Amino acid sequence: MGLLAFLKTQFAVHLLVGFVFVVSGLVINFAQLCTLAIWPVSKQLYRRLNCRLAYSLWSQLVMLLEWWSGTECTLFTDQATVDRFGKEHVVIILNHNFEIDFLCGWTMCERFGVLGSSKVLAKKELLYVPLIGWTWYFLEIVFCKRKWEEDRDTVIEGLKRLSDYPEYMWFLLYCEGTRFTETKHRVSMEVAASKGLPPLKYHLLPRTKGFTTAVQCLRGTVAAVYDVTLNFRGNKNPSLLGILYGKKYEADMCVRRFPLEEIPLDEKEAAQWLHKLYQEKDALQEMYNQKGVFPGAQFKPARRPWTLLNFLCWATVLLSPLFSFVLGVFASGSPLLILAFLGFVGAASFGVRRLIGVTEIEKGSSYGNQEFKKKE
């Protein structure tokens, strides 16, 4: 094991990476708070500034995937679709099977210049997650409680507000509503059977309201829907903790572009279109499991240096005073000061672990299990 590989496995190094992310995130959130004063004067300037501030935070996570772990992402699509990446507003539909599926999406956003302006329809609980939820708030991310009767007006208002967004945005939808688990899949297929819908093997039944509403509200702004089906070579099930330990994965993403004109205007027909799309996604996953590849030409967009340079800049600014402070604490010889510092380190490690826990499947929400619980 080389020195760098050894350092990637050390808890102290993980703490330092977490320290840079958390402290830089708080600085960025404060800067975003200050930009609120710009909104009444120039809404578009406010948005452009916040795209760049968000990039400075999200790119640190992308750096872990691209440079720290060396994970490779391969696209299976056609040249015409690749030529449009980063040059149009789009809705992204991504399967929700893995802990780092969002990170693979972000690395593609970064490579095509839309990471800072990327959007998502997110569960409201994430709004209260430090750094992540706070940054999303300033980015005008649409939050929902996943109860359509309560969400309808909020979602429609939030989506319409994005109609004049000044930067090209990729709007991510997890149409399944929650991450795939065997329990949720069993419940989902019971619902599918009751509605006379074909069963899905690798996906949950898509929730159509969010998709049909997004397409309706963003028509005239969004040019296309990108269907993205993600899997990992070697039947791997990667985690953010694995990425932090420097484990390398190979992600394959099948991307299909559907011009928005092909999506029916009628809500019921649009819902049927989405169900058909998920049957096709299921067939793509079956093909991948059998052959180890998706159909289409392979593209490997080159990683850019900006994520690494951004992290190194933050690390230089934040770690130098930290090391000076730590040396001063131990040089003081004060047991009380040293104990207080060690207590802070313990609290910091707990906080970083909790942030990582947000991505873990086994700690995910119970959304999707509710009907199962009722039957029990």
Short mmCIF file of C-alpha atoms in Angstrom, two decimals:
data_model
loop_
_atom_site.label_atom_id
_atom_site.label_comp_id
_atom_site.label_asym_id
_atom_site.label_seq_id
_atom_site.Cartn_x
_atom_site.Cartn_y
_atom_site.Cartn_z
CA MET A 1 0.00 0.00 0.00
CA GLY A 2 1.42 3.39 -1.05
CA LEU A 3 1.58 6.38 1.28
CA LEU A 4 -1.39 8.13 -0.35
CA ALA A 5 -3.50 4.97 -0.23
CA PHE A 6 -2.57 4.57 3.45
CA LEU A 7 -3.51 8.18 4.27
CA LYS A 8 -6.92 7.72 2.63
CA THR A 9 -7.77 5.06 5.23
CA GLN A 10 -6.81 7.17 8.26
CA PHE A 11 -9.55 8.59 10.48
CA ALA A 12 -7.52 11.74 11.23
CA VAL A 13 -7.33 12.51 7.51
CA HIS A 14 -11.09 11.98 7.19
CA LEU A 15 -11.59 14.46 10.03
CA LEU A 16 -9.47 17.05 8.23
CA VAL A 17 -11.43 16.57 5.00
CA GLY A 18 -14.66 16.86 6.97
CA PHE A 19 -13.35 19.97 8.75
CA VAL A 20 -12.61 21.69 5.43
CA PHE A 21 -16.04 20.77 4.05
CA VAL A 22 -17.99 21.86 7.14
CA VAL A 23 -16.16 25.13 7.84
CA SER A 24 -16.06 26.15 4.17
CA GLY A 25 -19.74 25.27 3.99
CA LEU A 26 -20.56 27.57 6.90
CA VAL A 27 -18.55 30.36 5.28
CA ILE A 28 -20.40 29.77 2.00
CA ASN A 29 -23.78 29.72 3.74
CA PHE A 30 -22.97 33.04 5.43
CA ALA A 31 -21.95 34.50 2.05
CA GLN A 32 -25.25 33.24 0.60
CA LEU A 33 -27.13 34.90 3.44
CA CYS A 34 -25.43 38.19 2.56
CA THR A 35 -26.48 37.86 -1.09
CA LEU A 36 -30.14 38.12 -0.07
CA ALA A 37 -29.63 41.88 -0.07
CA ILE A 38 -29.00 41.66 -3.82
CA TRP A 39 -32.31 39.92 -4.65
CA PRO A 40 -34.50 43.11 -4.62
CA VAL A 41 -31.96 44.88 -6.86
CA SER A 42 -31.09 42.06 -9.30
CA LYS A 43 -32.62 38.61 -8.96
CA GLN A 44 -30.48 37.23 -11.77
CA LEU A 45 -27.22 38.49 -10.24
CA TYR A 46 -28.26 36.87 -6.95
CA ARG A 47 -28.81 33.59 -8.77
CA ARG A 48 -25.49 33.69 -10.64
CA LEU A 49 -23.58 34.41 -7.42
CA ASN A 50 -25.31 31.57 -5.58
CA CYS A 51 -24.59 29.14 -8.42
CA ARG A 52 -20.90 29.83 -7.96
CA LEU A 53 -21.04 29.67 -4.18
CA ALA A 54 -22.87 26.34 -4.35
CA TYR A 55 -20.30 25.07 -6.83
CA SER A 56 -17.54 25.79 -4.33
CA LEU A 57 -19.25 23.48 -1.82
CA TRP A 58 -20.64 20.70 -4.04
CA SER A 59 -17.40 20.40 -5.99
CA GLN A 60 -15.64 19.24 -2.81
CA LEU A 61 -17.85 16.14 -2.79
CA VAL A 62 -17.28 15.65 -6.52
CA MET A 63 -13.53 15.93 -5.84
CA LEU A 64 -13.79 12.98 -3.46
CA LEU A 65 -15.38 10.87 -6.19
CA GLU A 66 -13.18 11.96 -9.09
CA TRP A 67 -9.75 12.60 -7.53
CA TRP A 68 -9.75 11.02 -4.06
CA SER A 69 -11.28 7.66 -4.96
CA GLY A 70 -10.55 7.83 -8.70
CA THR A 71 -14.03 6.52 -9.54
CA GLU A 72 -14.65 6.44 -13.30
CA CYS A 73 -17.97 7.31 -14.92
CA THR A 74 -18.78 6.05 -18.42
CA LEU A 75 -21.74 7.32 -20.44
CA PHE A 76 -23.64 5.10 -22.86
CA THR A 77 -25.45 7.35 -25.31
CA ASP A 78 -25.02 8.96 -28.76
CA GLN A 79 -22.87 11.86 -29.95
CA ALA A 80 -25.86 14.11 -30.69
CA THR A 81 -26.99 13.84 -27.06
CA VAL A 82 -23.49 14.49 -25.69
CA ASP A 83 -23.22 17.60 -27.89
CA ARG A 84 -26.26 19.06 -26.12
CA PHE A 85 -25.01 18.48 -22.57
CA GLY A 86 -24.71 21.73 -20.64
CA LYS A 87 -26.37 23.73 -23.42
CA GLU A 88 -30.05 23.38 -22.50
CA HIS A 89 -32.42 23.26 -19.54
CA VAL A 90 -33.43 19.64 -18.88
CA VAL A 91 -35.27 17.37 -16.47
CA ILE A 92 -33.19 14.38 -15.33
CA ILE A 93 -34.85 11.09 -14.34
CA LEU A 94 -32.44 8.90 -12.36
CA ASN A 95 -32.94 5.51 -10.69
CA HIS A 96 -32.52 5.65 -6.90
CA ASN A 97 -30.75 2.38 -6.02
CA PHE A 98 -27.38 3.49 -4.66
CA GLU A 99 -26.02 5.63 -1.83
CA ILE A 100 -23.89 7.70 -4.21
CA ASP A 101 -26.21 7.92 -7.22
CA PHE A 102 -26.55 11.68 -6.58
CA LEU A 103 -22.75 12.02 -6.58
CA CYS A 104 -22.44 10.30 -9.96
CA GLY A 105 -25.06 12.72 -11.25
CA TRP A 106 -23.14 15.65 -9.81
CA THR A 107 -19.86 14.58 -11.42
CA MET A 108 -21.58 14.65 -14.82
CA CYS A 109 -23.04 18.06 -13.97
CA GLU A 110 -19.54 19.28 -13.11
CA ARG A 111 -17.96 17.98 -16.30
CA PHE A 112 -20.56 19.78 -18.42
CA GLY A 113 -20.58 23.02 -16.41
CA VAL A 114 -23.96 22.88 -14.66
CA LEU A 115 -23.05 21.71 -11.14
CA GLY A 116 -23.74 25.04 -9.43
CA SER A 117 -27.08 25.47 -11.17
CA SER A 118 -28.27 21.86 -10.76
CA LYS A 119 -31.69 21.49 -9.12
CA VAL A 120 -33.65 18.71 -7.44
CA LEU A 121 -37.13 18.06 -6.10
CA ALA A 122 -36.09 17.26 -2.52
CA LYS A 123 -37.84 15.97 0.58
CA LYS A 124 -38.45 18.76 3.09
CA GLU A 125 -36.48 17.01 5.85
CA LEU A 126 -33.28 17.84 3.93
CA LEU A 127 -33.97 21.56 4.31
CA TYR A 128 -32.94 21.28 7.96
CA VAL A 129 -29.70 19.38 7.28
CA PRO A 130 -26.82 21.82 7.92
CA LEU A 131 -24.87 22.94 4.86
CA ILE A 132 -26.78 20.78 2.36
CA GLY A 133 -30.30 22.03 3.11
CA TRP A 134 -29.16 25.58 3.78
CA THR A 135 -27.27 25.80 0.49
CA TRP A 136 -30.27 24.39 -1.37
CA TYR A 137 -32.55 26.98 0.23
CA PHE A 138 -30.54 29.83 -1.31
CA LEU A 139 -30.53 27.97 -4.65
CA GLU A 140 -34.36 28.03 -4.72
CA ILE A 141 -34.57 24.25 -4.53
CA VAL A 142 -38.16 22.95 -4.44
CA PHE A 143 -38.87 21.05 -1.20
CA CYS A 144 -41.85 18.77 -0.68
CA LYS A 145 -43.40 16.74 2.15
CA ARG A 146 -44.24 13.90 -0.30
CA LYS A 147 -47.95 14.37 0.44
CA TRP A 148 -49.39 15.68 -2.80
CA GLU A 149 -52.42 17.36 -1.23
CA GLU A 150 -50.07 19.53 0.84
CA ASP A 151 -47.30 19.83 -1.75
CA ARG A 152 -49.20 20.74 -4.88
CA ASP A 153 -49.28 24.54 -4.55
CA THR A 154 -45.74 24.73 -3.12
CA VAL A 155 -44.27 22.60 -5.89
CA ILE A 156 -46.08 24.44 -8.69
CA GLU A 157 -45.04 27.84 -7.31
CA GLY A 158 -41.42 26.72 -6.88
CA LEU A 159 -41.20 25.28 -10.39
CA LYS A 160 -42.73 28.32 -12.06
CA ARG A 161 -40.26 30.52 -10.21
CA LEU A 162 -37.45 28.76 -12.11
CA SER A 163 -38.87 29.55 -15.55
CA ASP A 164 -36.52 32.52 -16.02
CA TYR A 165 -33.40 30.95 -14.49
CA PRO A 166 -30.33 32.60 -16.09
CA GLU A 167 -28.00 29.55 -16.14
CA TYR A 168 -28.60 26.20 -17.81
CA MET A 169 -30.01 23.88 -15.15
CA TRP A 170 -30.39 20.13 -14.85
CA PHE A 171 -33.45 19.45 -12.69
CA LEU A 172 -33.21 16.02 -11.03
CA LEU A 173 -36.28 13.93 -10.30
CA TYR A 174 -36.21 10.67 -8.35
CA CYS A 175 -39.60 9.51 -9.61
CA GLU A 176 -39.52 6.45 -7.35
CA GLY A 177 -39.74 8.85 -4.40
CA THR A 178 -37.30 6.92 -2.19
CA ARG A 179 -34.34 4.58 -2.41
CA PHE A 180 -34.88 0.99 -3.52
CA THR A 181 -35.07 -1.65 -0.77
CA GLU A 182 -36.55 -5.15 -0.94
CA THR A 183 -39.34 -4.21 1.47
CA LYS A 184 -40.27 -1.08 -0.46
CA HIS A 185 -40.11 -3.01 -3.73
CA ARG A 186 -42.49 -5.67 -2.44
CA VAL A 187 -45.00 -3.03 -1.33
CA SER A 188 -44.57 -1.12 -4.57
CA MET A 189 -45.28 -4.18 -6.72
CA GLU A 190 -48.41 -4.93 -4.69
CA VAL A 191 -49.61 -1.43 -5.59
CA ALA A 192 -48.64 -1.98 -9.24
CA ALA A 193 -50.65 -5.22 -9.34
CA SER A 194 -53.69 -3.50 -7.82
CA LYS A 195 -53.51 -0.85 -10.58
CA GLY A 196 -53.01 -3.37 -13.37
CA LEU A 197 -49.48 -2.16 -14.14
CA PRO A 198 -46.65 -4.49 -15.27
CA PRO A 199 -44.25 -5.48 -12.48
CA LEU A 200 -40.77 -3.95 -12.27
CA LYS A 201 -37.77 -6.01 -11.20
CA TYR A 202 -35.16 -3.33 -10.51
CA HIS A 203 -37.24 -0.23 -9.74
CA LEU A 204 -40.06 0.95 -7.54
CA LEU A 205 -43.31 2.06 -9.15
CA PRO A 206 -42.75 5.69 -10.21
CA ARG A 207 -44.79 8.41 -8.53
CA THR A 208 -46.19 10.34 -11.46
CA LYS A 209 -47.47 13.58 -9.87
CA GLY A 210 -44.08 15.22 -9.46
CA PHE A 211 -43.04 14.35 -13.01
CA THR A 212 -46.23 15.48 -14.72
CA THR A 213 -46.29 18.71 -12.71
CA ALA A 214 -42.61 19.47 -13.41
CA VAL A 215 -43.05 18.90 -17.14
CA GLN A 216 -46.19 21.03 -17.22
CA CYS A 217 -44.71 23.93 -15.22
CA LEU A 218 -41.35 23.96 -17.02
CA ARG A 219 -42.72 23.62 -20.53
CA GLY A 220 -41.25 26.47 -22.54
CA THR A 221 -38.15 26.47 -20.32
CA VAL A 222 -36.98 22.87 -20.41
CA ALA A 223 -35.97 21.50 -23.79
CA ALA A 224 -35.81 17.77 -23.02
CA VAL A 225 -35.99 14.95 -20.50
CA TYR A 226 -32.80 12.94 -19.95
CA ASP A 227 -33.51 9.42 -18.74
CA VAL A 228 -30.44 8.17 -16.85
CA THR A 229 -30.07 4.54 -15.76
CA LEU A 230 -27.12 3.96 -13.42
CA ASN A 231 -25.30 0.79 -12.42
CA PHE A 232 -21.84 -0.22 -11.18
CA ARG A 233 -19.47 -2.78 -12.66
CA GLY A 234 -18.75 -5.92 -10.70
CA ASN A 235 -22.16 -5.77 -9.01
CA LYS A 236 -20.68 -3.25 -6.53
CA ASN A 237 -22.85 -1.31 -4.09
CA PRO A 238 -20.71 1.75 -3.32
CA SER A 239 -21.10 4.08 -0.34
CA LEU A 240 -19.95 7.58 0.52
CA LEU A 241 -17.91 6.08 3.36
CA GLY A 242 -16.19 3.82 0.81
CA ILE A 243 -15.40 6.85 -1.33
CA LEU A 244 -13.90 8.56 1.73
CA TYR A 245 -11.66 5.50 2.25
CA GLY A 246 -10.45 5.89 -1.34
CA LYS A 247 -12.25 2.90 -2.84
CA LYS A 248 -12.45 3.09 -6.62
CA TYR A 249 -15.66 2.20 -8.43
CA GLU A 250 -16.68 2.09 -12.08
CA ALA A 251 -20.04 3.67 -12.79
CA ASP A 252 -21.95 3.16 -16.03
CA MET A 253 -24.76 5.54 -17.00
CA CYS A 254 -27.13 4.98 -19.91
CA VAL A 255 -28.50 8.36 -21.06
CA ARG A 256 -31.44 8.75 -23.40
CA ARG A 257 -32.72 12.16 -24.54
CA PHE A 258 -36.44 12.76 -25.11
CA PRO A 259 -37.44 16.17 -26.55
CA LEU A 260 -40.16 17.69 -24.40
CA GLU A 261 -42.49 17.76 -27.42
CA GLU A 262 -42.64 13.95 -27.16
CA ILE A 263 -44.09 14.10 -23.64
CA PRO A 264 -47.91 14.20 -23.82
CA LEU A 265 -49.63 17.39 -22.65
CA ASP A 266 -52.44 15.46 -20.96
CA GLU A 267 -51.59 14.55 -17.34
CA LYS A 268 -52.93 10.99 -17.58
CA GLU A 269 -51.10 10.32 -20.83
CA ALA A 270 -47.88 11.81 -19.41
CA ALA A 271 -48.21 9.45 -16.42
CA GLN A 272 -48.61 6.50 -18.79
CA TRP A 273 -45.52 7.68 -20.67
CA LEU A 274 -43.54 7.64 -17.40
CA HIS A 275 -44.71 4.12 -16.54
CA LYS A 276 -43.61 2.95 -19.99
CA LEU A 277 -40.25 4.66 -19.48
CA TYR A 278 -39.68 2.72 -16.24
CA GLN A 279 -40.48 -0.55 -17.99
CA GLU A 280 -37.75 0.35 -20.49
CA LYS A 281 -35.37 1.26 -17.64
CA ASP A 282 -36.06 -2.15 -16.13
CA ALA A 283 -35.19 -3.82 -19.44
CA LEU A 284 -31.96 -1.81 -19.58
CA GLN A 285 -30.98 -3.00 -16.09
CA GLU A 286 -31.76 -6.59 -17.08
CA MET A 287 -29.51 -6.22 -20.13
CA TYR A 288 -26.74 -4.75 -17.97
CA ASN A 289 -26.93 -7.59 -15.48
CA GLN A 290 -26.69 -10.14 -18.29
CA LYS A 291 -24.07 -8.47 -20.54
CA GLY A 292 -22.27 -6.04 -18.22
CA VAL A 293 -22.85 -3.08 -20.55
CA PHE A 294 -25.65 -0.75 -21.62
CA PRO A 295 -26.50 -0.26 -25.30
CA GLY A 296 -25.01 2.69 -27.18
CA ALA A 297 -21.61 4.22 -27.81
CA GLN A 298 -19.32 4.75 -24.80
CA PHE A 299 -18.10 8.20 -23.75
CA LYS A 300 -15.75 9.09 -20.89
CA PRO A 301 -15.91 12.86 -20.35
CA ALA A 302 -12.59 14.05 -18.95
CA ARG A 303 -12.53 15.21 -15.34
CA ARG A 304 -11.68 18.88 -14.91
CA PRO A 305 -9.10 20.25 -12.45
CA TRP A 306 -11.40 22.84 -10.86
CA THR A 307 -12.84 20.55 -8.17
CA LEU A 308 -9.35 19.62 -6.96
CA LEU A 309 -8.07 23.21 -7.11
CA ASN A 310 -11.14 24.45 -5.23
CA PHE A 311 -10.59 21.94 -2.42
CA LEU A 312 -6.86 22.68 -2.20
CA CYS A 313 -7.60 26.40 -1.90
CA TRP A 314 -10.06 25.85 0.94
CA ALA A 315 -7.68 23.39 2.64
CA THR A 316 -4.80 25.88 2.47
CA VAL A 317 -6.91 28.69 3.92
CA LEU A 318 -8.52 26.64 6.71
CA LEU A 319 -5.95 24.04 7.76
CA SER A 320 -3.03 26.42 8.34
CA PRO A 321 -4.73 28.26 11.23
CA LEU A 322 -6.12 24.94 12.51
CA PHE A 323 -2.64 23.41 12.80
CA SER A 324 -1.34 26.56 14.51
CA PHE A 325 -4.22 26.41 16.99
CA VAL A 326 -3.66 22.71 17.75
CA LEU A 327 0.05 23.28 18.37
CA GLY A 328 -0.81 26.14 20.70
CA VAL A 329 -3.26 23.97 22.65
CA PHE A 330 -0.76 21.20 23.29
CA ALA A 331 2.10 23.64 23.87
CA SER A 332 0.07 25.31 26.63
CA GLY A 333 0.24 22.14 28.72
CA SER A 334 -3.22 22.91 30.15
CA PRO A 335 -5.12 19.63 30.83
CA LEU A 336 -8.45 21.49 30.73
CA LEU A 337 -7.68 23.08 27.35
CA ILE A 338 -6.45 19.78 25.90
CA LEU A 339 -9.54 17.91 27.16
CA ALA A 340 -11.80 20.61 25.74
CA PHE A 341 -10.06 20.29 22.37
CA LEU A 342 -10.36 16.49 22.37
CA GLY A 343 -14.04 16.86 23.21
CA PHE A 344 -14.44 19.19 20.24
CA VAL A 345 -12.71 16.63 17.99
CA GLY A 346 -15.11 13.94 19.22
CA ALA A 347 -18.12 16.15 18.54
CA ALA A 348 -16.76 17.04 15.10
CA SER A 349 -16.26 13.37 14.19
CA PHE A 350 -19.82 12.62 15.29
CA GLY A 351 -21.13 15.50 13.17
CA VAL A 352 -19.24 14.38 10.07
CA ARG A 353 -20.49 10.82 10.52
CA ARG A 354 -24.07 12.09 10.79
CA LEU A 355 -23.69 14.02 7.54
CA ILE A 356 -22.45 10.87 5.82
CA GLY A 357 -25.35 8.96 7.35
CA VAL A 358 -27.81 11.07 5.35
CA THR A 359 -26.80 9.07 2.24
CA GLU A 360 -26.96 5.58 3.77
CA ILE A 361 -29.75 3.32 2.52
CA GLU A 362 -30.34 1.55 5.84
CA LYS A 363 -30.82 4.94 7.50
CA GLY A 364 -33.16 6.21 4.82
CA SER A 365 -36.73 7.30 5.37
CA SER A 366 -39.62 4.90 5.89
CA TYR A 367 -41.39 6.47 2.92
CA GLY A 368 -42.60 3.60 0.77
CA ASN A 369 -43.01 1.24 3.72
CA GLN A 370 -46.20 2.84 5.00
CA GLU A 371 -48.65 0.66 3.13
CA PHE A 372 -46.66 -2.41 4.15
CA LYS A 373 -46.91 -1.36 7.80
CA LYS A 374 -50.65 -0.91 7.48
CA LYS A 375 -51.02 -4.43 6.12
CA GLU A 376 -48.94 -5.77 8.97
#
